[in-house]
Short mmCIF file of C-alpha atoms in Angstrom, two decimals:
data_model
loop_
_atom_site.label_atom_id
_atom_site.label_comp_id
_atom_site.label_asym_id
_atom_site.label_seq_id
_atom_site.Cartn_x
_atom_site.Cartn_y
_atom_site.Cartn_z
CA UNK L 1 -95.26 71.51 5.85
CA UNK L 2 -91.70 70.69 4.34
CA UNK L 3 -88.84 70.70 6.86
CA UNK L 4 -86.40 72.09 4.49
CA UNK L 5 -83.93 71.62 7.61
CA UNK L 6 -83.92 68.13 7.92
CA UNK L 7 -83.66 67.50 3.88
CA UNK L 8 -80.94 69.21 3.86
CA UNK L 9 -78.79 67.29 6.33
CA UNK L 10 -80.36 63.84 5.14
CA UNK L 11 -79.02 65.13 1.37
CA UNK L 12 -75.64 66.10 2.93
CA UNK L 13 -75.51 62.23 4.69
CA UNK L 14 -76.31 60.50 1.76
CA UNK L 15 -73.64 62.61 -0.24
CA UNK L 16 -71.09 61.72 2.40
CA UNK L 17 -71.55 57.82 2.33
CA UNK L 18 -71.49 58.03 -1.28
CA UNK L 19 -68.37 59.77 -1.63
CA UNK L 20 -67.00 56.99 1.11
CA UNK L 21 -68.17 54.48 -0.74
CA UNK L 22 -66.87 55.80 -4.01
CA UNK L 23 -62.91 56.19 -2.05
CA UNK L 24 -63.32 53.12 -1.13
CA UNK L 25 -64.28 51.31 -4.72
CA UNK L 26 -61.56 53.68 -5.94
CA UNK L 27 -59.18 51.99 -3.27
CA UNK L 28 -59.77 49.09 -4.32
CA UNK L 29 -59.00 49.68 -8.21
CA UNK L 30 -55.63 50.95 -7.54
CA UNK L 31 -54.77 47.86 -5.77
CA UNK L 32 -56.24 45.49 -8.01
CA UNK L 33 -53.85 47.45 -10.68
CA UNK L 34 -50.76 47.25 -8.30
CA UNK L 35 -51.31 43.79 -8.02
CA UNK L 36 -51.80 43.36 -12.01
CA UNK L 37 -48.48 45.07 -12.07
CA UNK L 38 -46.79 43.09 -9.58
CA UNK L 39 -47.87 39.99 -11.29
CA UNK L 40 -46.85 40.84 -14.53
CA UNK L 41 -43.17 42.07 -13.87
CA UNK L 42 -42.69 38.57 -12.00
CA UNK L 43 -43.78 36.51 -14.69
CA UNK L 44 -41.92 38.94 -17.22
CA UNK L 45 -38.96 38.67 -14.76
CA UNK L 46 -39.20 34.58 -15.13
CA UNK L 47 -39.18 34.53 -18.68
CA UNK L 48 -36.70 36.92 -19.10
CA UNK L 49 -34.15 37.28 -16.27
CA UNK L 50 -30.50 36.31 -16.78
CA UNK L 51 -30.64 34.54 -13.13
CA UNK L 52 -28.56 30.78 -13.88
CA UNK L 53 -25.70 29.33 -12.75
CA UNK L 54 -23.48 27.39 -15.02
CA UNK L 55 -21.02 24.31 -14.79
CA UNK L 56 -18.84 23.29 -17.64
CA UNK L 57 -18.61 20.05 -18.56
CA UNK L 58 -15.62 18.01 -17.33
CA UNK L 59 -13.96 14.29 -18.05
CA UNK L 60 -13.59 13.40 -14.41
CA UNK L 61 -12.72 9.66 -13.22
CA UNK L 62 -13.92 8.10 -10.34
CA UNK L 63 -12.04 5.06 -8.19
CA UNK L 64 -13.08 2.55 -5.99
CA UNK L 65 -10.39 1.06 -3.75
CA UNK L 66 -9.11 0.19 -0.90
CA UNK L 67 -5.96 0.21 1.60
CA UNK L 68 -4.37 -2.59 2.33
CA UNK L 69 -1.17 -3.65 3.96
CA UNK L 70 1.25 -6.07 1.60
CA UNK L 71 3.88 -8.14 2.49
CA UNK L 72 6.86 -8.61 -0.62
CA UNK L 73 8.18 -12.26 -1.52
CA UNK L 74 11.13 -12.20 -3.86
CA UNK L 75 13.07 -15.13 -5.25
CA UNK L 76 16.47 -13.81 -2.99
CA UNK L 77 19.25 -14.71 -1.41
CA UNK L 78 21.86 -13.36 0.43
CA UNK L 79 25.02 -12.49 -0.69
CA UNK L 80 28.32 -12.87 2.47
CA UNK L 81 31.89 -12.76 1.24
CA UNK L 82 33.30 -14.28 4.96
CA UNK L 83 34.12 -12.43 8.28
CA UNK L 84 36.02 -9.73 8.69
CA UNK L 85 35.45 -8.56 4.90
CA UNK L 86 33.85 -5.55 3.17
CA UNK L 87 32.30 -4.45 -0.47
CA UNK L 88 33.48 -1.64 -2.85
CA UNK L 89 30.59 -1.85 -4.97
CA UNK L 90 31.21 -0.66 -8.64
CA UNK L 91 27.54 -1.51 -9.63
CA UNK L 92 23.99 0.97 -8.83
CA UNK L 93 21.54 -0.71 -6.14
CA UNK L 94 19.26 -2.94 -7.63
CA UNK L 95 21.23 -3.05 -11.25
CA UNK L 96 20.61 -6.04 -13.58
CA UNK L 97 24.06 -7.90 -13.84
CA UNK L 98 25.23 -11.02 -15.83
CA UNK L 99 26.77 -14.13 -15.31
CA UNK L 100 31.00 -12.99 -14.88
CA UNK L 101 29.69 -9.47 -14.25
CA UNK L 102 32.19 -7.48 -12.08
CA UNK L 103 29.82 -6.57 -9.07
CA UNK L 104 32.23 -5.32 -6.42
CA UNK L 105 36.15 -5.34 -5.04
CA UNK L 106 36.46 -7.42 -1.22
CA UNK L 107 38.82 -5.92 1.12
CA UNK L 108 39.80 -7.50 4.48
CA UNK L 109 39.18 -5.23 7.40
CA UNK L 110 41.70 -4.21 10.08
CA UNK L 111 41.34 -6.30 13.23
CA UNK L 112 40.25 -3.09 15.02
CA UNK L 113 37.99 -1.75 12.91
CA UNK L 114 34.02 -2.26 13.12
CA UNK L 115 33.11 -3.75 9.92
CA UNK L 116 29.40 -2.16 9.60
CA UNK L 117 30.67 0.96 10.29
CA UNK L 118 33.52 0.83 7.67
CA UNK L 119 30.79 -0.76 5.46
CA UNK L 120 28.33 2.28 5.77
CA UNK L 121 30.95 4.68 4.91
CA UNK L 122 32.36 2.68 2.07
CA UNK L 123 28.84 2.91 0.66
CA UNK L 124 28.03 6.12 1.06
CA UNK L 125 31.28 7.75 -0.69
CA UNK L 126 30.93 4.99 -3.38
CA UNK L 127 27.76 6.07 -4.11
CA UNK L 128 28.29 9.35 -3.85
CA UNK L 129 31.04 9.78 -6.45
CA UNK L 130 29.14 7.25 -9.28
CA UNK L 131 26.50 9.52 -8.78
CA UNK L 132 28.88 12.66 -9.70
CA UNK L 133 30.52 11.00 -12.13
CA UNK L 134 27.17 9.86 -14.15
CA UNK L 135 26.25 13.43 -13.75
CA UNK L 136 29.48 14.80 -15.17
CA UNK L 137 29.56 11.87 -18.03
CA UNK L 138 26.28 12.34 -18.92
CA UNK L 139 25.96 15.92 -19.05
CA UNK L 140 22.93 17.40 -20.37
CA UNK L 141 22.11 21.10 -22.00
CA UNK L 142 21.21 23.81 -20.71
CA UNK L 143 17.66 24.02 -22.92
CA UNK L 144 16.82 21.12 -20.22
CA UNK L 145 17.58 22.87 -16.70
CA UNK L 146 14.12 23.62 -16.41
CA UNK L 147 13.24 19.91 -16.48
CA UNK L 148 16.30 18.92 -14.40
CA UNK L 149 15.02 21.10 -11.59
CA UNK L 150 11.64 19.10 -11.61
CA UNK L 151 13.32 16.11 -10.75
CA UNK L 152 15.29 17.85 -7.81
CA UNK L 153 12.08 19.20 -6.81
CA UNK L 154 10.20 15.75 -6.87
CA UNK L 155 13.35 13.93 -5.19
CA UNK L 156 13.56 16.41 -2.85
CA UNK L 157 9.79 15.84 -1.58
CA UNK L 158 9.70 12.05 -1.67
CA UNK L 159 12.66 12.60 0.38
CA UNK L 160 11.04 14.51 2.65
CA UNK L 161 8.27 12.09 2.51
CA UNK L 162 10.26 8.98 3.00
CA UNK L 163 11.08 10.68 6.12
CA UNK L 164 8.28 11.03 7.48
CA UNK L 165 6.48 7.76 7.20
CA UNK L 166 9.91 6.83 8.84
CA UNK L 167 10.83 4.59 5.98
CA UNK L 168 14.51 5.16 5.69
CA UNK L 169 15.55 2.99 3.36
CA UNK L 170 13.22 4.71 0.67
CA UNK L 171 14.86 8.22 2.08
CA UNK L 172 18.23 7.04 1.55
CA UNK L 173 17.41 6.14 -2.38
CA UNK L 174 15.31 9.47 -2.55
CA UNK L 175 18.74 11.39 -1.49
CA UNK L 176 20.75 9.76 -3.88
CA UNK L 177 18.61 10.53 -6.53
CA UNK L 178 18.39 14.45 -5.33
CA UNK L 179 22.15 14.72 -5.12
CA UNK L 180 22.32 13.42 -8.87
CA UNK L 181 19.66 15.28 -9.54
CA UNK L 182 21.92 18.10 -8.17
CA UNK L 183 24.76 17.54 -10.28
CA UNK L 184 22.93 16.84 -13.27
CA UNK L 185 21.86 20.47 -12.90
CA UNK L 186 25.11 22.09 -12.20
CA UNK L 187 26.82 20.52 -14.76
CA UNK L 188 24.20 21.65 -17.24
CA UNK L 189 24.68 25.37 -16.36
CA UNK L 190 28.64 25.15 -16.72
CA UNK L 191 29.75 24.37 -13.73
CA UNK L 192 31.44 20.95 -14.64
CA UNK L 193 34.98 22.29 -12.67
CA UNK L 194 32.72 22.83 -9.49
CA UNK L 195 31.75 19.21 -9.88
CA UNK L 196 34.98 17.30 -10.94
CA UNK L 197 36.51 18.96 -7.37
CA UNK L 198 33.57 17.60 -5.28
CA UNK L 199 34.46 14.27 -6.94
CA UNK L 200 38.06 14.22 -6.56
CA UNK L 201 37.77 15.35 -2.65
CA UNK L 202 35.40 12.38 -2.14
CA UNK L 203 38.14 9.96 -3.70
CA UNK L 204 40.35 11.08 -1.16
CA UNK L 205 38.19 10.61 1.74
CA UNK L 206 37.59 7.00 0.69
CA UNK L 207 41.44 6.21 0.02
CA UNK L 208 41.84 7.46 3.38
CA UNK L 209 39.29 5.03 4.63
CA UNK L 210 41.04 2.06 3.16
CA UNK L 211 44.21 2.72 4.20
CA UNK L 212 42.81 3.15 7.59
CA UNK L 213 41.00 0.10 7.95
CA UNK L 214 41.31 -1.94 5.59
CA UNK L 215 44.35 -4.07 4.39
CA UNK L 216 45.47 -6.70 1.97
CA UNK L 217 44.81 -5.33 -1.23
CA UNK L 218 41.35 -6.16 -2.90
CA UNK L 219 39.85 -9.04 -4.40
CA UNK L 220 37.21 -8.81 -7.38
CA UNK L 221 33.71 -10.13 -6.83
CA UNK L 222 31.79 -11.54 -9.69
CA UNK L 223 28.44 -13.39 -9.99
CA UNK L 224 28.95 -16.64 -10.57
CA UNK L 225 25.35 -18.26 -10.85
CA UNK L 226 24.04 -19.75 -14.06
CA UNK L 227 21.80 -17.09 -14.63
CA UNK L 228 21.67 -13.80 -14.21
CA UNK L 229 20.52 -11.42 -11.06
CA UNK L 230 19.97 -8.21 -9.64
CA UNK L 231 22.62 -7.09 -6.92
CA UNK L 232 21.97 -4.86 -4.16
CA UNK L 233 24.09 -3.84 -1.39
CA UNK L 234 20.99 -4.26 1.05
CA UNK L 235 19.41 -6.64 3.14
CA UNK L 236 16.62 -6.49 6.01
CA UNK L 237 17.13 -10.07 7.73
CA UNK L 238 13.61 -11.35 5.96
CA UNK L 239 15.14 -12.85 3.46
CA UNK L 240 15.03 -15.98 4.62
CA UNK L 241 12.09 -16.25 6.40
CA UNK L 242 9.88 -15.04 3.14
CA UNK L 243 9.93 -18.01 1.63
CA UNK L 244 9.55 -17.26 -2.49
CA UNK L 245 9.40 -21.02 -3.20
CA UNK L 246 6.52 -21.08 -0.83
CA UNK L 247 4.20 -18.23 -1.86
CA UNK L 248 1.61 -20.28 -3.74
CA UNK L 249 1.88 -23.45 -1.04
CA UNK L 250 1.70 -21.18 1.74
CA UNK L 251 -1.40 -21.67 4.98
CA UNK L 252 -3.29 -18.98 6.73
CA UNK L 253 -1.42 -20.41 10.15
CA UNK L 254 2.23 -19.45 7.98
CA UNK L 255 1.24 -16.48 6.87
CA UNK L 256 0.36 -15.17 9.99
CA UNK L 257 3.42 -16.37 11.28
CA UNK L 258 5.54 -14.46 9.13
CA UNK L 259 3.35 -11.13 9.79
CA UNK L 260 4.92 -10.94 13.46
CA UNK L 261 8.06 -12.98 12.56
CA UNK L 262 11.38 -11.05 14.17
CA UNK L 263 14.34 -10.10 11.66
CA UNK L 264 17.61 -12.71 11.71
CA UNK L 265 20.94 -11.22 11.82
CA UNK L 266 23.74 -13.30 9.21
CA UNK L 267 27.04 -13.94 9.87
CA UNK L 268 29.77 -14.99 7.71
CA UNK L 269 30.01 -11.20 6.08
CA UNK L 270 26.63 -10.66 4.39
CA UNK L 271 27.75 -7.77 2.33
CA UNK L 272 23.98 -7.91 0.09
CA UNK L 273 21.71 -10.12 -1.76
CA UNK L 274 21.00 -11.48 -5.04
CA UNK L 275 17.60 -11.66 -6.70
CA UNK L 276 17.19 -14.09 -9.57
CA UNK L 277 13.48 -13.08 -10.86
CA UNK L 278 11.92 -9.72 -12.00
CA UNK L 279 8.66 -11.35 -10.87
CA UNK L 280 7.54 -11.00 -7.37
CA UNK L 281 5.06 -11.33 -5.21
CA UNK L 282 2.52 -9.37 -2.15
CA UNK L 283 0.46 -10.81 0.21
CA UNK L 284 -2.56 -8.80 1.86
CA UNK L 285 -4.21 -10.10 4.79
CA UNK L 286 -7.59 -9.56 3.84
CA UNK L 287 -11.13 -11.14 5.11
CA UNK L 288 -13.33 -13.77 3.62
CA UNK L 289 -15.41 -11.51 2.13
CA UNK L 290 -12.32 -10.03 0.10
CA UNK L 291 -11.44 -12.83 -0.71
CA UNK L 292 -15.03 -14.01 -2.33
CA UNK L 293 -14.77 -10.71 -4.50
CA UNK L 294 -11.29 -11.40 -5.95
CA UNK L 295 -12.04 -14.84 -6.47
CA UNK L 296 -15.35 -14.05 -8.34
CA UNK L 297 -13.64 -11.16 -10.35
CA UNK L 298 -11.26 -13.83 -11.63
CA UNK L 299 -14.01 -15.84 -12.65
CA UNK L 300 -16.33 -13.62 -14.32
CA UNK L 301 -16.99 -14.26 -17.97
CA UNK L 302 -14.58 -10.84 -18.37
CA UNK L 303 -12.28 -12.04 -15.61
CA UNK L 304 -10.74 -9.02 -13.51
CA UNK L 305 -7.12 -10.19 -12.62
CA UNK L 306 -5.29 -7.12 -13.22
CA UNK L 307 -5.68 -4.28 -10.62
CA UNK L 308 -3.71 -0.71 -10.78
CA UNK L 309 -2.07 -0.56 -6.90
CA UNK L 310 -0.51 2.49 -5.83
CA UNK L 311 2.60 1.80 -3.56
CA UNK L 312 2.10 4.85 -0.82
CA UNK L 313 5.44 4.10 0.97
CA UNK L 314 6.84 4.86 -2.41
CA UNK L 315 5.71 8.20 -3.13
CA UNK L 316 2.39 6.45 -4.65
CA UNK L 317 3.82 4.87 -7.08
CA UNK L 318 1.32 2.98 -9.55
CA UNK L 319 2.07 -0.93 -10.85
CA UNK L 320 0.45 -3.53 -12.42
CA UNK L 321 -0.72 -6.49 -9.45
CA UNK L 322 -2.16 -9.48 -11.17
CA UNK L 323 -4.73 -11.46 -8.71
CA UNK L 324 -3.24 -15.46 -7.97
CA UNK L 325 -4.47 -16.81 -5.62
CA UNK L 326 -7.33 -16.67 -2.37
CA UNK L 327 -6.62 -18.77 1.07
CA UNK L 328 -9.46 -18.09 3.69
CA UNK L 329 -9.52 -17.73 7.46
CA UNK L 330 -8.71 -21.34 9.02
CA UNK L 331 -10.41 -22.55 12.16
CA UNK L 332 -8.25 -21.76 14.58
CA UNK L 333 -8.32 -18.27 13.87
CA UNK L 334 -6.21 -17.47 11.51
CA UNK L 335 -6.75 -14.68 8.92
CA UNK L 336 -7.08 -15.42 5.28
CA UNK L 337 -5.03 -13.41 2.73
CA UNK L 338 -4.51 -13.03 -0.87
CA UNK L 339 -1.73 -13.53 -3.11
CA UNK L 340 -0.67 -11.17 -6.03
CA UNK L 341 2.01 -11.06 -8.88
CA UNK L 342 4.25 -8.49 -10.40
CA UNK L 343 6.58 -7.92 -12.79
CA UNK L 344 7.51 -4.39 -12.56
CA UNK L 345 10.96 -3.24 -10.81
CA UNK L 346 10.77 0.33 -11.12
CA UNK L 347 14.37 2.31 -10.44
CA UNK L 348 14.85 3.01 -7.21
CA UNK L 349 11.12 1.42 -5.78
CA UNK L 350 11.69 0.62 -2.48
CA UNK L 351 11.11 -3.10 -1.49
CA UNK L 352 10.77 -2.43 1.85
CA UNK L 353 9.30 -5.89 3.30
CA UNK L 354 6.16 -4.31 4.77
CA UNK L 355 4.08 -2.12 2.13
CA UNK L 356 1.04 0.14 2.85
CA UNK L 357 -0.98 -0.46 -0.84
CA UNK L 358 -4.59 1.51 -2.39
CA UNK L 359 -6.02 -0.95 -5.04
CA UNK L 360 -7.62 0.20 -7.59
CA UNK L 361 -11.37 -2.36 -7.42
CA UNK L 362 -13.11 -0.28 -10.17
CA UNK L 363 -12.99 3.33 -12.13
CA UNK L 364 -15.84 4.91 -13.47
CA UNK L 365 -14.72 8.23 -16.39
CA UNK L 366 -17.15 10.39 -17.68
CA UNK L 367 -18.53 14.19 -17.47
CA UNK L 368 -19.53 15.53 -13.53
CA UNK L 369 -23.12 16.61 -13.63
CA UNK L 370 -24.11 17.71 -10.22
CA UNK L 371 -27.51 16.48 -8.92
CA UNK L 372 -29.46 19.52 -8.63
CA UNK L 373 -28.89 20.12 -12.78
CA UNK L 374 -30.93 16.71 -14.00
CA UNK L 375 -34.14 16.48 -14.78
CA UNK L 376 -36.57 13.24 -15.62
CA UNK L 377 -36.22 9.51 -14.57
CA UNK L 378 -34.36 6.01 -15.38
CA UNK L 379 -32.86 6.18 -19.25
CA UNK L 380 -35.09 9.59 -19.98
CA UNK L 381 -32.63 12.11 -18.21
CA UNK L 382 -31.57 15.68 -19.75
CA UNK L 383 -30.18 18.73 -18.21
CA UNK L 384 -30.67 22.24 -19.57
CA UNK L 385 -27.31 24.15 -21.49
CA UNK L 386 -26.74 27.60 -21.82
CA UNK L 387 -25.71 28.36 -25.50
CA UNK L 388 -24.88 31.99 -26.05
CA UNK L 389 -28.29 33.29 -24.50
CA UNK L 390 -30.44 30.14 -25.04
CA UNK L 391 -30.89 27.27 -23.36
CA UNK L 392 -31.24 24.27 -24.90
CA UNK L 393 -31.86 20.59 -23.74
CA UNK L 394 -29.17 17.90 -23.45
CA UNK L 395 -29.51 14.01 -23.04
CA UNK L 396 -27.73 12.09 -20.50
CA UNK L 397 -26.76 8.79 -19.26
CA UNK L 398 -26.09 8.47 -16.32
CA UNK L 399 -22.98 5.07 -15.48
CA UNK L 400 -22.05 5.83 -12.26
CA UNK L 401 -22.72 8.72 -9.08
CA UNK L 402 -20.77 10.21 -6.61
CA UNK L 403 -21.73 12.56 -3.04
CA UNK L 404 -23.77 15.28 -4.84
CA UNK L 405 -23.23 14.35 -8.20
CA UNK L 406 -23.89 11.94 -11.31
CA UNK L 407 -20.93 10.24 -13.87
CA UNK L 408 -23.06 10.55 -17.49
CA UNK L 409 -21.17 8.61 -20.53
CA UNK L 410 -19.20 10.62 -22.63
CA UNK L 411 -20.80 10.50 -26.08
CA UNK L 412 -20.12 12.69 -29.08
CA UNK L 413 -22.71 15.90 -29.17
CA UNK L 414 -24.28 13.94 -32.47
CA UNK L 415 -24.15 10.02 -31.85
CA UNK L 416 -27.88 8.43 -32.15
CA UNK L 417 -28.21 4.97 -31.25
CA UNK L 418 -31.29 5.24 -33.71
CA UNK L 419 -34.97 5.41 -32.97
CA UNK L 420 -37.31 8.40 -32.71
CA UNK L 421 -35.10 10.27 -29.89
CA UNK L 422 -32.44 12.71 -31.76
CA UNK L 423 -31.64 14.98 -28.82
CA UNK L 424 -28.48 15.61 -28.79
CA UNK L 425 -25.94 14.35 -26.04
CA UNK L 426 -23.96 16.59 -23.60
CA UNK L 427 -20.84 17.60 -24.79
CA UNK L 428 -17.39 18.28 -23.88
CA UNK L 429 -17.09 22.36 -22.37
CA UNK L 430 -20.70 22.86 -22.91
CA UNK L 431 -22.11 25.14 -19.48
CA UNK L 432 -24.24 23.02 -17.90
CA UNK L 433 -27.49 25.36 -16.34
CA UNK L 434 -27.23 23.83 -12.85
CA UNK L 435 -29.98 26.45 -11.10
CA UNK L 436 -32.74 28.66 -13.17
CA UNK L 437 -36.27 28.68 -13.09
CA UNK L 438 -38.60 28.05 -15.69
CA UNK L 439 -36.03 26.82 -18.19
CA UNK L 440 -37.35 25.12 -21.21
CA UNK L 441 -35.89 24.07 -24.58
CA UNK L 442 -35.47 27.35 -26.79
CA UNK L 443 -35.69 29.82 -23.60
CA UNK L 444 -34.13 32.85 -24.50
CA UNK L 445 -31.87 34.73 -21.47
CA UNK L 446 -31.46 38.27 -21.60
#
C-alpha cells in the first residue's frame, strides 16, 4: 500500500533543492553579467578616456662646467707722481687714453695733511660730479625712463651684490654707475635744475678741500709713453709681483708662490697705474687631470680653445677665455695650473686680482622630453603628441640627458634624412603626452 505521506514530503524535498539549485545558477548569471559589464566599461574607459598629461615642447640648453678660482696678469705698471702729491683726475677709471692725453692735475699736499685721506676724498667728489655732469650733458628723453630705471635697478643689485661677496672695489664701481644711473633718470623727467645744484654744491666741497690741504697751484699730468694705455686711479700692491712678462715662462713652484704672496705697499706717491695691453691673462690652479682635458681639447681635430667663463665676482659676467697653455703638478708638490687669454675689457669689470670663474666645458640645446614620455630603444625612439583630440606619434633623437629627462635634436616637423622611415620629427610647441595608457598612433581622446 502507497504511503501517500511520505511522497509527499520526498516531492516537497526534491522541489526545495531544485529551487536552491536554480537561485544559485541564477546567482551565478548575474555575476557573470556584472563582471561582463565591469570588463567592458574598463576597456571602453581605456580607449576612450581623456586621462593624459601633456608637456610642450621647449628649446632648453644644457651646460657643463665648472668653478674655478683665477688669478689676473695684466701688462701694468704703476703710476707715482713723488711724495707728498695728489691726483685730480679729469679722466673715467679704466678709460683708453693717448700718447699727450691730459690724464689728471698734481697738487702738493699741506705738510699736515694725510695724503690717502685727501686722496680718497679728491676721488670721490671728482667722480661724483663727472658723473652728474655726463648725466646732465647727455640727457636722454623721457620715452626712455622706463629703460633708465632698469639700469638703476641692475646697478643697484650688483651693488648690493658686490657687497656681499665683500668685494669692495666692484661695489664702489657698481655705486658710481647707480648714482649716474640716478641722474640720467632725473634729468630725463625734467629735473635738470635739481641736478645742476647737486653739481655745483659738490664743486664747492672740493674747492674747499684744496684750499685746505693742498697748496701750490696744480701741475698737469699727461702720458708720456710711446704708446698708448689705460689709466686708472687704482692699485692693489700686486702689480708687481704678477709678473705679465712671465705668464707663459712661469713654474708650478712660482705660481704657487704668488697664490699666497702678501700685497707691497709703494712709495714715492703712487697715485694709479697704467696698463699698456687690452689682452690679459688668468691662471686657474687646476689638477693633472684638468689639465689632460684642456690640453686634448686643444688638440682635437676640431680643437676647443675658446670657452664662455662667467666672472661671478662681477655680477656673472660672460667673456671669451681662449685656452694657452697647461703646466702640471711638479715633484715637490706643487699644483699644476692653466693659463688663459682675453681680450675683452668690459666697462666697469672689476679686475680684482683674485677671481671666482664657472667655465663653460660643453652645452648641449635642444627640446626637454622627460623620461617617462619615450618609448623604444637606441636610434628607434618616439613619444606620443596630443593633436586636438588625437594622438599621434613623433620621432626623436635623443644628443644629450639630464636628471629625469632627455635633450632630442631640434629638427623641423618635416626633415627626412631619406630611407623608408617618414615619421615625422617633434616639433617646436607640440604637447608632448608624457602619461596615458594605451596610446597608439591615430588614438582618438574624448
Amino acid at each position: 500500500m502507497i504511503n501517500f505521506g511520505k511522497l509527499r514530503l520526498r516531492i516537497k524535498q526534491r522541489i526545495k533543492r531544485f529551487k536552491l539549485k536554480q537561485t544559485v545558477v541564477n546567482s551565478i548569471v548575474v555575476v557573470l553579467i556584472a563582471a561582463m559589464a565591469i570588463y567592458m566599461v574598463v576597456q571602453l574607459s581605456r580607449n576612450f578616456v581623456n586621462s593624459v598629461s601633456t608637456l610642450r615642447a621647449q628649446q632648453i640648453t644644457d651646460t657643463d662646467s665648472l668653478t674655478l678660482k683665477g688669478y689676473v696678469f695684466r701688462d701694468e705698471k704703476i703710476y707715482s707722481v713723488g711724495d707728498g702729491k695728489v691726483a685730480e683726475f679729469l679722466i673715467d677709471n679704466g678709460e683708453k687714453v693717448n700718447v699727450g692725453k691730459h690724464v689728471a692735475n698734481i697738487y702738493s699736499l699741506s705738510s699736515s695733511s694725510k695724503r690717502d685721506d685727501v686722496q680718497a676724498q679728491l676721488n670721490s667728489l671728482t667722480d661724483r660730479i663727472r658723473l652728474l655732469e655726463n648725466g646732465v650733458s647727455n640727457a636722454k628723453k623721457l620715452s626712455e625712463a622706463s629703460a633708465i630705471f632698469d639700469d638703476i635697478d641692475d646697478s643697484y643689485y650688483a651693488f648690493l651684490l658686490a657687497v656681499q661677496n665683500n668685494n669692495y672695489s666692484l661695489a664702489d664701481t657698481k655705486e658710481q654707475q647707480f648714482l649716474d644711473a640716478m641722474n640720467t633718470y632725473m634729468v630725463a623727467t625734467g629735473r635738470t635744475q635739481e641736478a645742476q645744484s647737486t653739481i655745483n654744491a659738490l664743486k664747492a666741497e672740493k674747492d674747499a678741500l684744496v684750499s685746505s690741504h693742498l697748496s701750490g697751484g696744480c701741475a698737469p699730468l699727461t702720458v708720456e709713453k710711446d704708446q698708448g694705455c689705460y689709466f686708472y686711479s687704482e692699485y692693489d700692491g700686486y702689480e708687481q709681483l704678477f709678473d705679465y712678462s712671465r705668464v707663459m715662462e712661469m713654474t708650478a713652484a712660482e705660481f704657487s708662490a704668488l697664490t699666497s704672496a702678501q700685497k707691497q705697499k709703494y712709495g714715492g706717491g703712487a697715485i694709479g697705474k697704467q696698463v699698456f695691453s687690452p689682452t690679459w691673462y688668468i691662471c686657474f690652479e687646476v689638477s693633472d687631470e684638468l689639465c689632460d682635458m684642456f690640453v686634448s681639447n686643444s688638440e682635437n681635430q676640431t680643437p676647443m680653445v675658446d670657452y664662455t667663463a662667467s666672472f661671478l665676482s662681477n655680477n656673472g659676467a660672460n667673456l671669451t677665455l681662449t685656452f694657452e697653455k697647461a703646466v702640471y703638478a711638479d715633484a715637490q708638490g706643487n699644483s699644476g695650473f692653466a693659463v688663459f687669454s682675453c681680450k675683452q675689457m668690459p666697462k666697469g669689470f672689476d679686475f680684482a686680482r683674485a677671481q671666482n670663474v664657472q667655465i663653460q666645458l660643453s652645452s648641449t640645446t635642444g627640446y626637454r622630453v622627460p623620461t617617462q614620455a619615450v618609448y623604444g630603444e637606441g636610434q628607434e625612439r618616439f613619444v606620443y603628441v596630443l593633436n586636438g583630440n588625437m594622438v599621434e606619434k613623433r620621432r626623436i633623437t635623443v644628443i644629450g640627458n639630464g636628471n629625469g629627462y632627455f635633450i632630442v635634436n631640434t629638427f623641423e616637423a618635416d626633415y627626412n634624412e631619406g630611407g623608408e622611415n617618414t615619421l615625422p620629427y617633434l616639433a617646436i610647441n607640440e604637447l608632448i603626452i608624457t602619461s596615458g595608457r594605451n596610446l597608439y598612433d591615430g588614438k582618438l581622446l574624448k
